[in-house]
mmCIF file of C-alpha atoms in Angstrom:
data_model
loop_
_atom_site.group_PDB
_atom_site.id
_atom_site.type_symbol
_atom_site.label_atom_id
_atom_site.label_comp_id
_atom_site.label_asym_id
_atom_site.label_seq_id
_atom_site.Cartn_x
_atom_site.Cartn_y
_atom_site.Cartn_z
ATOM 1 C CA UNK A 229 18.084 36.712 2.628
ATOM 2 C CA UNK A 230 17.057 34.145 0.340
ATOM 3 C CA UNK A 231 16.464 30.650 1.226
ATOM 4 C CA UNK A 232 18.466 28.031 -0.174
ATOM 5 C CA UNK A 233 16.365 25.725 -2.644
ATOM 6 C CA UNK A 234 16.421 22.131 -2.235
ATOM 7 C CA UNK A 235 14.996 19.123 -4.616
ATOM 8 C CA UNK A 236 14.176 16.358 -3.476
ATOM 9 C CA UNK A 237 13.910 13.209 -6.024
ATOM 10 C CA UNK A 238 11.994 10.561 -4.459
ATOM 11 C CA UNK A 239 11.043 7.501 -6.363
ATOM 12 C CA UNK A 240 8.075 7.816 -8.884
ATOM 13 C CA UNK A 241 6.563 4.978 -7.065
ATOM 14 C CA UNK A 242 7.232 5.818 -3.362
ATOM 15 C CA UNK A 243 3.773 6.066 -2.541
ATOM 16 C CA UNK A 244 3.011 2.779 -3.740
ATOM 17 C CA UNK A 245 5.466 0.336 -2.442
ATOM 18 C CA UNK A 246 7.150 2.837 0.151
ATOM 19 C CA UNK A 247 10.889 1.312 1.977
ATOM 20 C CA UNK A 248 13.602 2.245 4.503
ATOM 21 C CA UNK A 249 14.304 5.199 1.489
ATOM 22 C CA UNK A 250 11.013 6.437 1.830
ATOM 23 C CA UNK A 251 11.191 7.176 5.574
ATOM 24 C CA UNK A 252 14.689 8.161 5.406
ATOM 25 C CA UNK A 253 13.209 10.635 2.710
ATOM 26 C CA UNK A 254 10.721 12.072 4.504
ATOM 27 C CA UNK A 255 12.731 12.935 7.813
ATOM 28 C CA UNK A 256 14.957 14.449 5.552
ATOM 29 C CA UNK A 257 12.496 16.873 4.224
ATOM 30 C CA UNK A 258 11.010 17.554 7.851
ATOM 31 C CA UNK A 259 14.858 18.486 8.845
ATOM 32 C CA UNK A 260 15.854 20.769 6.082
ATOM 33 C CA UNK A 261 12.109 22.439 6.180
ATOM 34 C CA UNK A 262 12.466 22.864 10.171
ATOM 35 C CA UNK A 263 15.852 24.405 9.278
ATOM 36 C CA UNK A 264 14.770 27.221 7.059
ATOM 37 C CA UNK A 265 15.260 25.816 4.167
ATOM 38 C CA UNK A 266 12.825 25.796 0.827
ATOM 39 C CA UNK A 267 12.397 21.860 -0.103
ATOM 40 C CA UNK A 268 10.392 20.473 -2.414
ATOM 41 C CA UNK A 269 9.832 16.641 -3.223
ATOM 42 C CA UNK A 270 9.613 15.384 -6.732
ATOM 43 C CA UNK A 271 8.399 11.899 -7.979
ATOM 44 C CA UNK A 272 9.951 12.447 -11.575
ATOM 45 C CA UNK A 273 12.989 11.212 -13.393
ATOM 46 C CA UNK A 274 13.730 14.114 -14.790
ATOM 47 C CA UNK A 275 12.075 17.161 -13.421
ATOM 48 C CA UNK A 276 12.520 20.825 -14.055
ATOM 49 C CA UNK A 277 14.908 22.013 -11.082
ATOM 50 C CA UNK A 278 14.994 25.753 -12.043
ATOM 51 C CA UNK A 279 15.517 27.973 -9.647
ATOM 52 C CA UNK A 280 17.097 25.239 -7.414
ATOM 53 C CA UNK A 281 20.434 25.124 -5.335
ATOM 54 C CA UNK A 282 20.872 21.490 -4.552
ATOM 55 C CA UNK A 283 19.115 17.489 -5.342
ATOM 56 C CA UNK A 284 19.279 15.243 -3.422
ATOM 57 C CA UNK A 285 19.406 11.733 -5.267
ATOM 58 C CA UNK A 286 18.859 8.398 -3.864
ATOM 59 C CA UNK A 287 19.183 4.499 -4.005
ATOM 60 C CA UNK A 288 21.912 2.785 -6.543
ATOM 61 C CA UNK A 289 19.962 -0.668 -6.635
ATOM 62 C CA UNK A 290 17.498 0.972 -8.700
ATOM 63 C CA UNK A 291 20.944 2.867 -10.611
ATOM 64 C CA UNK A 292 18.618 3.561 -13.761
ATOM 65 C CA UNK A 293 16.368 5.458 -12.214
ATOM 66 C CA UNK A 294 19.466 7.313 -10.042
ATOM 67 C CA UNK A 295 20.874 7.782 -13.083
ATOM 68 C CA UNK A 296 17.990 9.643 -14.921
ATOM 69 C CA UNK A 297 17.977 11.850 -11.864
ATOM 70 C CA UNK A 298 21.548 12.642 -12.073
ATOM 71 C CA UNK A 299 21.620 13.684 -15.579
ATOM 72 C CA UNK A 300 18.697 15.573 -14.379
ATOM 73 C CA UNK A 301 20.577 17.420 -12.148
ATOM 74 C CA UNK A 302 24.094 17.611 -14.621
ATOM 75 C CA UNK A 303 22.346 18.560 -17.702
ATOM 76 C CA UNK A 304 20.605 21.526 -15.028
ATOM 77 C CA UNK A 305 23.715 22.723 -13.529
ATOM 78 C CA UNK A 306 22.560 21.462 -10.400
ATOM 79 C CA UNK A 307 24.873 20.114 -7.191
ATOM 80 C CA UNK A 308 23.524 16.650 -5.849
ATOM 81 C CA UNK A 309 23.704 15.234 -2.730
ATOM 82 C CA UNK A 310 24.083 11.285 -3.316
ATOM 83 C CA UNK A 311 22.422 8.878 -0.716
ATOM 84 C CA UNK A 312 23.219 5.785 -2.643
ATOM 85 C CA UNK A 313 21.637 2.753 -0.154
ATOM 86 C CA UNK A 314 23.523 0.280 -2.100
ATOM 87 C CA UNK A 315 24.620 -3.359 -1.533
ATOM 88 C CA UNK A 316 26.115 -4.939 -4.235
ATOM 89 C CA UNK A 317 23.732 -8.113 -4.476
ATOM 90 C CA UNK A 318 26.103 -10.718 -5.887
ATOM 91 C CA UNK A 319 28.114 -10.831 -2.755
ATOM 92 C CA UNK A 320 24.709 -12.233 -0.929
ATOM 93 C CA UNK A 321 23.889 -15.961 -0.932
ATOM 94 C CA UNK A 322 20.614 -15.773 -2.005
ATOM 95 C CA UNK A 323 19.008 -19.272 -1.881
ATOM 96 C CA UNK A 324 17.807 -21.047 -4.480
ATOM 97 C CA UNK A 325 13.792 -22.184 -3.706
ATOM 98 C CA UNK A 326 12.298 -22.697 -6.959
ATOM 99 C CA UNK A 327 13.232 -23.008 -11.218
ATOM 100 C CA UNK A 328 12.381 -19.804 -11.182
ATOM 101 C CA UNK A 329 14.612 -18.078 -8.341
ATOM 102 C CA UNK A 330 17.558 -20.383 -9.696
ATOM 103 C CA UNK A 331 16.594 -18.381 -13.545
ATOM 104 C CA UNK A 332 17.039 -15.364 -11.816
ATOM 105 C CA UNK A 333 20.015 -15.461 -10.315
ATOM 106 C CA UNK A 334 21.930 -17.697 -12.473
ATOM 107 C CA UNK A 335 20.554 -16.642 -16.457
ATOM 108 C CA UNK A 336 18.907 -13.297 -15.569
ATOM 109 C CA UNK A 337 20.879 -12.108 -12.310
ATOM 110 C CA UNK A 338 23.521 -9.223 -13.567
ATOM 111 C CA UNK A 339 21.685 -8.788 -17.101
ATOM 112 C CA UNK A 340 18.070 -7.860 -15.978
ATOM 113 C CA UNK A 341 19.169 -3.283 -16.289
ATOM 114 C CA UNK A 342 20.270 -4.381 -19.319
ATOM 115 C CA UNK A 343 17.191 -6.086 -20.907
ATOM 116 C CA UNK A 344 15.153 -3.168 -18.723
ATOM 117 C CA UNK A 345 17.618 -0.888 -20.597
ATOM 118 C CA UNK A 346 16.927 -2.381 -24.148
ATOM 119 C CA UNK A 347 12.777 -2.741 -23.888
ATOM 120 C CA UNK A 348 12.838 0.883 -22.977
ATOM 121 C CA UNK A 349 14.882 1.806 -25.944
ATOM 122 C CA UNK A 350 13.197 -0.142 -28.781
ATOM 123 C CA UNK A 351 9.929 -1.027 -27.215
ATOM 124 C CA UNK A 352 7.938 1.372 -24.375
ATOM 125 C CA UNK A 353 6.696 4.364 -25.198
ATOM 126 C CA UNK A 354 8.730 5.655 -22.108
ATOM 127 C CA UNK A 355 5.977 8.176 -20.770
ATOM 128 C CA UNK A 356 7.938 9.221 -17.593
ATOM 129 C CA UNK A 357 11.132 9.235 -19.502
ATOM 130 C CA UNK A 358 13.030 12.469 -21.042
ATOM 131 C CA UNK A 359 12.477 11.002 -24.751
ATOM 132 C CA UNK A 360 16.114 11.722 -25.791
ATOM 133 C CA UNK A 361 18.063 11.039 -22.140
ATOM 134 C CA UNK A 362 18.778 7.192 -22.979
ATOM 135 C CA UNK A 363 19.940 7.236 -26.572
ATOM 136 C CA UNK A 364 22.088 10.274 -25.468
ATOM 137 C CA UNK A 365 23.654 8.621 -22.460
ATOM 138 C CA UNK A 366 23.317 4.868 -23.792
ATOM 139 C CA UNK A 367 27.044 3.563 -22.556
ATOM 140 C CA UNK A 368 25.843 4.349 -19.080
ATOM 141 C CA UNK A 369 22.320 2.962 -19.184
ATOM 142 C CA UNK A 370 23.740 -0.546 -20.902
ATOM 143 C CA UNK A 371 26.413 -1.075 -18.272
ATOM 144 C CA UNK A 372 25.453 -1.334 -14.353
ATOM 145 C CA UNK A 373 28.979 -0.779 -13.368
ATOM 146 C CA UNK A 374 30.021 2.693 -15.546
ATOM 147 C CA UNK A 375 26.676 4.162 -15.155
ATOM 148 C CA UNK A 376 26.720 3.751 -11.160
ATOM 149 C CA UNK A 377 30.552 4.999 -11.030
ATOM 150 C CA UNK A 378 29.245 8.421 -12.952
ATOM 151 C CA UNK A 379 26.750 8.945 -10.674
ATOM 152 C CA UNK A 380 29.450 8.366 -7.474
ATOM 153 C CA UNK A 381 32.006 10.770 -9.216
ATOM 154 C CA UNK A 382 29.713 13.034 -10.431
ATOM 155 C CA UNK A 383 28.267 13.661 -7.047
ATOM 156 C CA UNK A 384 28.268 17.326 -5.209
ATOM 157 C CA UNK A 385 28.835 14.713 -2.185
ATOM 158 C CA UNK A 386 28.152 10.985 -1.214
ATOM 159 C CA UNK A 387 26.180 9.818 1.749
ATOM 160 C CA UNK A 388 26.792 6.214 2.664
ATOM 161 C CA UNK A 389 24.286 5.362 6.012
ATOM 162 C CA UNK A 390 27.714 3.530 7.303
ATOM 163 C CA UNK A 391 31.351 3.219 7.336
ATOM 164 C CA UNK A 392 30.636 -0.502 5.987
ATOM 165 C CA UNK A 393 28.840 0.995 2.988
ATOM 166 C CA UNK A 394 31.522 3.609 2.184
ATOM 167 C CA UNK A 395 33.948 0.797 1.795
ATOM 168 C CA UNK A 396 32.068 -1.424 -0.139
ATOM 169 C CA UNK A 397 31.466 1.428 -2.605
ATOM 170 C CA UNK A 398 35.074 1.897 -2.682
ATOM 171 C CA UNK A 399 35.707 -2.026 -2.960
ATOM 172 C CA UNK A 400 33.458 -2.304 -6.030
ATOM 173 C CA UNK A 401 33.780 0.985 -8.134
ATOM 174 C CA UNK A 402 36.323 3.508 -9.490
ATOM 175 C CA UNK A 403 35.646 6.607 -7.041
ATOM 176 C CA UNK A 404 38.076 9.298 -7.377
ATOM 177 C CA UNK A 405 39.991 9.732 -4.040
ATOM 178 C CA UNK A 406 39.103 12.985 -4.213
ATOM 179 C CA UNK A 407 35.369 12.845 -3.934
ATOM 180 C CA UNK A 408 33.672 14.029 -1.042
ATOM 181 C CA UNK A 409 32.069 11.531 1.677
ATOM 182 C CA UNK A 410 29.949 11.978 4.624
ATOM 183 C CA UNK A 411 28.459 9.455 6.786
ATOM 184 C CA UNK A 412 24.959 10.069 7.607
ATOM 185 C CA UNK A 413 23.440 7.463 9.995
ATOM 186 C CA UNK A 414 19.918 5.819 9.267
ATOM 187 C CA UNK A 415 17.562 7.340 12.734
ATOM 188 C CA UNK A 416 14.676 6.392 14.772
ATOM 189 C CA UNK A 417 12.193 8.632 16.112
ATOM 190 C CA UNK A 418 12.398 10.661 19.018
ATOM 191 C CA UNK A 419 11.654 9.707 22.647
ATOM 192 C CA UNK A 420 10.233 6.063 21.205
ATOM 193 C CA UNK A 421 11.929 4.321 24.402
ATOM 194 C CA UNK A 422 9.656 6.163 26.476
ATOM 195 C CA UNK A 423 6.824 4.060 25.121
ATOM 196 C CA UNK A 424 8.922 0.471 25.964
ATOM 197 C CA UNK A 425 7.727 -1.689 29.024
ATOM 198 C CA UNK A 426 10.731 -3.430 29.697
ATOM 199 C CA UNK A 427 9.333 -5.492 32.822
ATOM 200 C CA UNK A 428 9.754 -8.943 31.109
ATOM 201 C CA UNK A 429 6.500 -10.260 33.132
ATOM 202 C CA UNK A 430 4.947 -7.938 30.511
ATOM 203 C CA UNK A 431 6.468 -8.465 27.838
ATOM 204 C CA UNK A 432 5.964 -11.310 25.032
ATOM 205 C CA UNK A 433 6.452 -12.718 22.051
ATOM 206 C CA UNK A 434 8.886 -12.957 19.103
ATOM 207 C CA UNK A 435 8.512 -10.695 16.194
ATOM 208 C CA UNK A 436 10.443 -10.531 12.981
ATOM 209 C CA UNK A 437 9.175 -7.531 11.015
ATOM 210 C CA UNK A 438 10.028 -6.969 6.972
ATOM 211 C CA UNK A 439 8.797 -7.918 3.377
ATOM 212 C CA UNK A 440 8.669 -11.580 2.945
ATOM 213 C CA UNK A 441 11.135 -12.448 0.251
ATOM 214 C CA UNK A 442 14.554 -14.167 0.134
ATOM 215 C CA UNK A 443 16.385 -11.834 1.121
ATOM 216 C CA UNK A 444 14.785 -11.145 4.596
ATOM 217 C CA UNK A 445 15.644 -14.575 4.937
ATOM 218 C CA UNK A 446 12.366 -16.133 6.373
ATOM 219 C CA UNK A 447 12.394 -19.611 4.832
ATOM 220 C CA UNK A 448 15.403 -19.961 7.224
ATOM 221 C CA UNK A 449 13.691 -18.605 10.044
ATOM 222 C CA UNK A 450 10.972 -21.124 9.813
ATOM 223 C CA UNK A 451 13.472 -24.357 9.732
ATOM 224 C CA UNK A 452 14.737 -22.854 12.864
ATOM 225 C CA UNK A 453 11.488 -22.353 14.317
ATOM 226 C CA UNK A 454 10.683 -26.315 14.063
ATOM 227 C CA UNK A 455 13.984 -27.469 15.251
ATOM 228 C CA UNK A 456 14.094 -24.633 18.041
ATOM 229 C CA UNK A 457 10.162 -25.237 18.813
ATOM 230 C CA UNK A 458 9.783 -21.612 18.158
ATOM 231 C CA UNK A 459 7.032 -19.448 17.778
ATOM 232 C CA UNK A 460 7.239 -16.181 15.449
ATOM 233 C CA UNK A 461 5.125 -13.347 14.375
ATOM 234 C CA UNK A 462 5.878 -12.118 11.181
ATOM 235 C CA UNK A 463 4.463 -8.591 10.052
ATOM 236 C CA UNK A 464 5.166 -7.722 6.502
ATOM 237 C CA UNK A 465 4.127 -9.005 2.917
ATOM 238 C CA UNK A 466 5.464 -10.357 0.217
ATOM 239 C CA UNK A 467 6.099 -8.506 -2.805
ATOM 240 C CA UNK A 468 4.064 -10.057 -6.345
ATOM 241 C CA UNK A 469 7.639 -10.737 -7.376
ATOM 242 C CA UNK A 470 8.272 -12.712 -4.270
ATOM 243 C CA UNK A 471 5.010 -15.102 -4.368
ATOM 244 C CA UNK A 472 6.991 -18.404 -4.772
ATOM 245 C CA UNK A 473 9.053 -17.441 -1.917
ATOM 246 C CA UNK A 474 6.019 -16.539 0.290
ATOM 247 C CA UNK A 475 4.003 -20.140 -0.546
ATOM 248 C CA UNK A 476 6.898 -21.592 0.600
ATOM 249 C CA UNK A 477 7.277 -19.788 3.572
ATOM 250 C CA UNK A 478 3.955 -20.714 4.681
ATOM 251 C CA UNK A 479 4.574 -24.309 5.015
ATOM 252 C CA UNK A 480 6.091 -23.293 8.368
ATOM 253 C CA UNK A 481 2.595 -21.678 9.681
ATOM 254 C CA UNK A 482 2.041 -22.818 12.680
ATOM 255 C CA UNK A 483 6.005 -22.025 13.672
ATOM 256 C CA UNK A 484 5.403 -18.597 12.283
ATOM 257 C CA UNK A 485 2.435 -16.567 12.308
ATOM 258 C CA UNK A 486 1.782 -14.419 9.621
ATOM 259 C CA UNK A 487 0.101 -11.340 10.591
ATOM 260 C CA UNK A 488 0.219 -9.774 7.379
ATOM 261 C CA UNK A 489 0.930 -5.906 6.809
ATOM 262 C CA UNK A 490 0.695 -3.356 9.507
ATOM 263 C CA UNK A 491 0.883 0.626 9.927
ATOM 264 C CA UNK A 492 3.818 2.247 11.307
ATOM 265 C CA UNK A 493 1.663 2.986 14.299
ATOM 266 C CA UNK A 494 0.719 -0.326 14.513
ATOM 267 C CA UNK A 495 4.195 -1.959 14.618
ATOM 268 C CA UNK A 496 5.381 0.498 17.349
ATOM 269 C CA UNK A 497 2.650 -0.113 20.004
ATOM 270 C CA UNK A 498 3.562 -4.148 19.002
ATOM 271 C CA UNK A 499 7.148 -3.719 19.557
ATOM 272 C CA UNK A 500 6.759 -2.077 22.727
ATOM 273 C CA UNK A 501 5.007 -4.999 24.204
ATOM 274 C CA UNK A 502 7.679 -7.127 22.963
ATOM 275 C CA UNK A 503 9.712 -9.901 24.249
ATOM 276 C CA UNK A 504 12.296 -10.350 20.845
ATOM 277 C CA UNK A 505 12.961 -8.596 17.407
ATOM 278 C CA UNK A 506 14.733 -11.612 15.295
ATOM 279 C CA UNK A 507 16.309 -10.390 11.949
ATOM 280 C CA UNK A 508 17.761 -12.772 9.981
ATOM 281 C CA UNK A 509 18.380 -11.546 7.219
ATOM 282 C CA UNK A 510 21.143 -11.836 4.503
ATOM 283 C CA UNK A 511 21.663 -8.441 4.518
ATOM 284 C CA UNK A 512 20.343 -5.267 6.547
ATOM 285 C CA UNK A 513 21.848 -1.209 6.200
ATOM 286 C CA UNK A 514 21.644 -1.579 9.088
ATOM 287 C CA UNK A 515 17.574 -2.649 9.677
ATOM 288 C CA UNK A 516 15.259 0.482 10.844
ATOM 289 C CA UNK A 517 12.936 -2.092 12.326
ATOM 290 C CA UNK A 518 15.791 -3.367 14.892
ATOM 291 C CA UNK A 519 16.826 -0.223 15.394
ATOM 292 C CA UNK A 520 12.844 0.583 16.422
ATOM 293 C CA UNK A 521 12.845 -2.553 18.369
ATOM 294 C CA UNK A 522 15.950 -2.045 20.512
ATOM 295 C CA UNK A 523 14.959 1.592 21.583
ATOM 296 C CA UNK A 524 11.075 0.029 22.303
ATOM 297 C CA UNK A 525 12.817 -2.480 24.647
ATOM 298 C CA UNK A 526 13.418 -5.684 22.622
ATOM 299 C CA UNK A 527 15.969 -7.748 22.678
ATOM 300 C CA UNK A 528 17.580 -8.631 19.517
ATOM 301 C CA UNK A 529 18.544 -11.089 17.149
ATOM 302 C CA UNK A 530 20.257 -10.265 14.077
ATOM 303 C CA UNK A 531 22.399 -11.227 11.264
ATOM 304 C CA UNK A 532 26.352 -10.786 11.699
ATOM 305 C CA UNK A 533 26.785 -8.815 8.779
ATOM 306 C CA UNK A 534 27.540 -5.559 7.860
ATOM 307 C CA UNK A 535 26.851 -2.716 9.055
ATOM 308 C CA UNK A 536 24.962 -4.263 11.743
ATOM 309 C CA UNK A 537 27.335 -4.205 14.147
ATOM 310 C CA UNK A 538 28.516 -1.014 13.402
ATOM 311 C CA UNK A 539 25.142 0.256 15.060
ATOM 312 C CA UNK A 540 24.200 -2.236 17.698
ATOM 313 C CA UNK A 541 27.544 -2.881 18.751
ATOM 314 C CA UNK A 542 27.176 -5.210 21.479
ATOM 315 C CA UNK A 543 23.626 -4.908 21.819
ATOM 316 C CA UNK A 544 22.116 -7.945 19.853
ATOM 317 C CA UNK A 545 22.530 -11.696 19.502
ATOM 318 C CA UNK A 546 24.038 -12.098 16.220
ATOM 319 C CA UNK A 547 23.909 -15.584 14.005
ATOM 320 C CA UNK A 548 24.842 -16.698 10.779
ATOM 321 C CA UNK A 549 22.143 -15.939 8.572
ATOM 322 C CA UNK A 550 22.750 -18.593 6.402
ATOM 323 C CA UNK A 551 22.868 -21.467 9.103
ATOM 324 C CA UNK A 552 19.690 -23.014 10.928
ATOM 325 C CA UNK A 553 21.730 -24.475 13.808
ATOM 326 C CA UNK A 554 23.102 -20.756 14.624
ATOM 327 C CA UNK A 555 19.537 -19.302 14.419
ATOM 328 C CA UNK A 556 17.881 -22.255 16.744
ATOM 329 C CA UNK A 557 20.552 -21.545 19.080
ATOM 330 C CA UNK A 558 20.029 -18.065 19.633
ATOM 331 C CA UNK A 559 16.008 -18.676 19.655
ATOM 332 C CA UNK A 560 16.369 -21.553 22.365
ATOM 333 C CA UNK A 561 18.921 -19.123 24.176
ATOM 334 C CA UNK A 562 16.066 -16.167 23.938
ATOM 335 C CA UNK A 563 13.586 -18.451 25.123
ATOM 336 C CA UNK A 564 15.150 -19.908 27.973
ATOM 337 C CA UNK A 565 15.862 -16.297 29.387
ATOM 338 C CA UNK A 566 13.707 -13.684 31.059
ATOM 339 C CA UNK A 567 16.730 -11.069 30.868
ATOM 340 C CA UNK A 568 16.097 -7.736 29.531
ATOM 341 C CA UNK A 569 17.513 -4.693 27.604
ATOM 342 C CA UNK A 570 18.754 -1.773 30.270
ATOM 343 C CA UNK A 571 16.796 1.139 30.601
ATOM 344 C CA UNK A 572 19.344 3.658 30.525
ATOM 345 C CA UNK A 573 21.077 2.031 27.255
ATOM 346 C CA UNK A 574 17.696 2.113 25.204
ATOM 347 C CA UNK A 575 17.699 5.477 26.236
ATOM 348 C CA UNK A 576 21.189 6.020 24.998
ATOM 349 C CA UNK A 577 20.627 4.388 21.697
ATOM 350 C CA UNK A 578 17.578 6.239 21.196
ATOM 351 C CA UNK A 579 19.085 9.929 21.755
ATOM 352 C CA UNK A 580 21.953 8.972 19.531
ATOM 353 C CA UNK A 581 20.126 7.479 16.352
ATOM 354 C CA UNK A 582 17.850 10.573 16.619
ATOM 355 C CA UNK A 583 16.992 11.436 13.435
ATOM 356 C CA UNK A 584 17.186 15.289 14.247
ATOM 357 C CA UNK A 585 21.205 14.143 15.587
ATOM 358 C CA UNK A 586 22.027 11.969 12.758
ATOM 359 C CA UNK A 587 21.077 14.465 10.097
ATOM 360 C CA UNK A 588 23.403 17.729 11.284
ATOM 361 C CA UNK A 589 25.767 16.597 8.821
ATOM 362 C CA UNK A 590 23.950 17.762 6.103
ATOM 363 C CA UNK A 591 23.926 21.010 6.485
ATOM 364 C CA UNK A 592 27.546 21.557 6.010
ATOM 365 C CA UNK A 593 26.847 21.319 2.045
ATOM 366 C CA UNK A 594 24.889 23.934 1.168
#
């Protein structure tokens, strides 16, 4: 019997700056591969997917790059599997901590695809780029909106990581009510909360791992550090986009520590020894950090948005990411308390956010 074919198109740069997409990516492929089925990973726009069954496409805030995949797939005759890991932006409160943050969100913001859109037309030599894809398909590449609805309705089926995210993609795009959705959860690894100490005479410190930028929200976190008296740990970097953002951050050193990046490995053993995960920021899907921290015995603080609470339930502290008297109340509250997280409920949360659970659903596709 022949084994069903499977593409998988990763970002070209994936193995530079990898995300939450890139490990969501690469359980994927371990699934399907432990499943029978014949995957291979691509790092192209538009790669040759002869002999292929299915895509799988990912990740609408980079829609121009989705988009060249998805034409990919159309102009192939080839069924795609949509994970689209979008949050419509605009709706966030981003703050404003420089001329040149308030330049891009208030002159840039909405039009930066389209100048992207209109230097690749008339000025890059577009190397990765099927030459004749953008002038043939230039309506969908000049507008955000249209070409991000004809990847939704052109999808074989769409895989929001929430109910939250299927109804914001509802909320803010034409979908036809006919088109096919299937929640797929983000996961954790397996067994991880048999590596948590949860004795809190042995556990310490508060961590806040991410990227340092504005939307992780850690300029906040440091104005409630000082008024709280707090001490936290950062792990993460800032990206070169986000350098402002990180020099200003660091006028808090001393409230927070900045550890810098760490492995994978690296941030698991840390967790595990772990008094508090605090993540503040304006908005998470739902975090895979938390989710890490929680199963490794942390307790949590985290931003009442969506779809947090959709996965940690009652399971977290939540604040108002926006407001520094919210977050110095919930760090005073942490640090006040020696209570713990239950054994038996990390243990819960861990077999359920399995990524080998979570990911059943897709086999009902192919």
């Amino acid at each position: 019997m022949k084994k069903v074919k499977i593409a998988i198109l990763d970002r070209i740069d994936s193995g530079l700056s990898p995300g939450g997409d890139t490990k969501q990516i690469s359980e994927i492929v371990s699934f399907l591969r432990i499943k029978g089925y014949d995957v291979t990973t691509f790092n192209e726009l538009y790669p040759d997917l002869q002999g292929f069954d299915f895509a799988f496409v990912f990740n609408l805030t980079r829609y121009r790059d989705a988009l060249y995949n998805s034409l990919s797939c159309i102009k192939q005759n080839i069924k795609y599997i949509l994970f689209p890991i979008y949050w419509n932006f605009n709706e966030i409160n981003m703050p404003i901590y420089s001329s040149k943050s308030f330049i891009k969100r208030y002159i840039i913001g909405s039009r930066k695809n389209l100048l992207k859109t209109y230097h690749e037309l008339y000025f890059s030599n577009r190397s990765h780029y099927e030459p004749n894809i953008m002038n043939e398909y230039k309506e969908l590449f000049l507008s955000e909106k249209t070409g991000i609805e004809f990847i939704l309705n052109n999808a074989h089926v769409i895989c929001p990581n929430s109910n939250a995210e299927m109804e914001h993609l509802k909320k803010h795009f034409n979908i036809d009510e006919k088109q096919n959705f299937e929640v797929i959860l983000n996961g954790i690894e397996k067994d991880l909360y048999k590596l948590a100490n949860i004795k809190a005479t042995s556990r310490d410190g508060i961590y806040c791992v991410g990227g340092i930028g504005p939307r992780k929200n850690q300029l906040t976190l440091g104005k409630a550090c000082v008024k709280s008296n707090s001490i936290v740990n950062l792990i993460g970097k800032a990206n070169v986009s986000d350098v402002d953002y990180y020099n200003k951050v660091r006028k808090y050193e001393g409230y927070l520590n900045f550890l810098g990046w760490k492995s994978h490995d690296e941030v698991i053993n840390t967790l595990a020894k772990a008094k508090v995960h605090i993540q503040p920021s304006l908005i998470e899907t739902p975090g895979l950090a938390s989710m890490e921290a929680y199963a490794l015995g942390c307790r949590l603080i985290l931003s009442d948005v969506a779809p947090v609470r959709e996965y940690f339930n009652d399971r977290a502290i939540y604040v108002n990411p926006n407001s520094i008297s919210d977050i110095t109340k919930a760090l005073e509250d942490v640090n006040s308390s020696d209570s713990t997280v239950i054994y038996e409920d990390i243990k819960e949360f861990n077999k359920y956010f399995e990524w080998n659970n979570v990911l059943i659903g897709l086999e009902v596709f192919f």
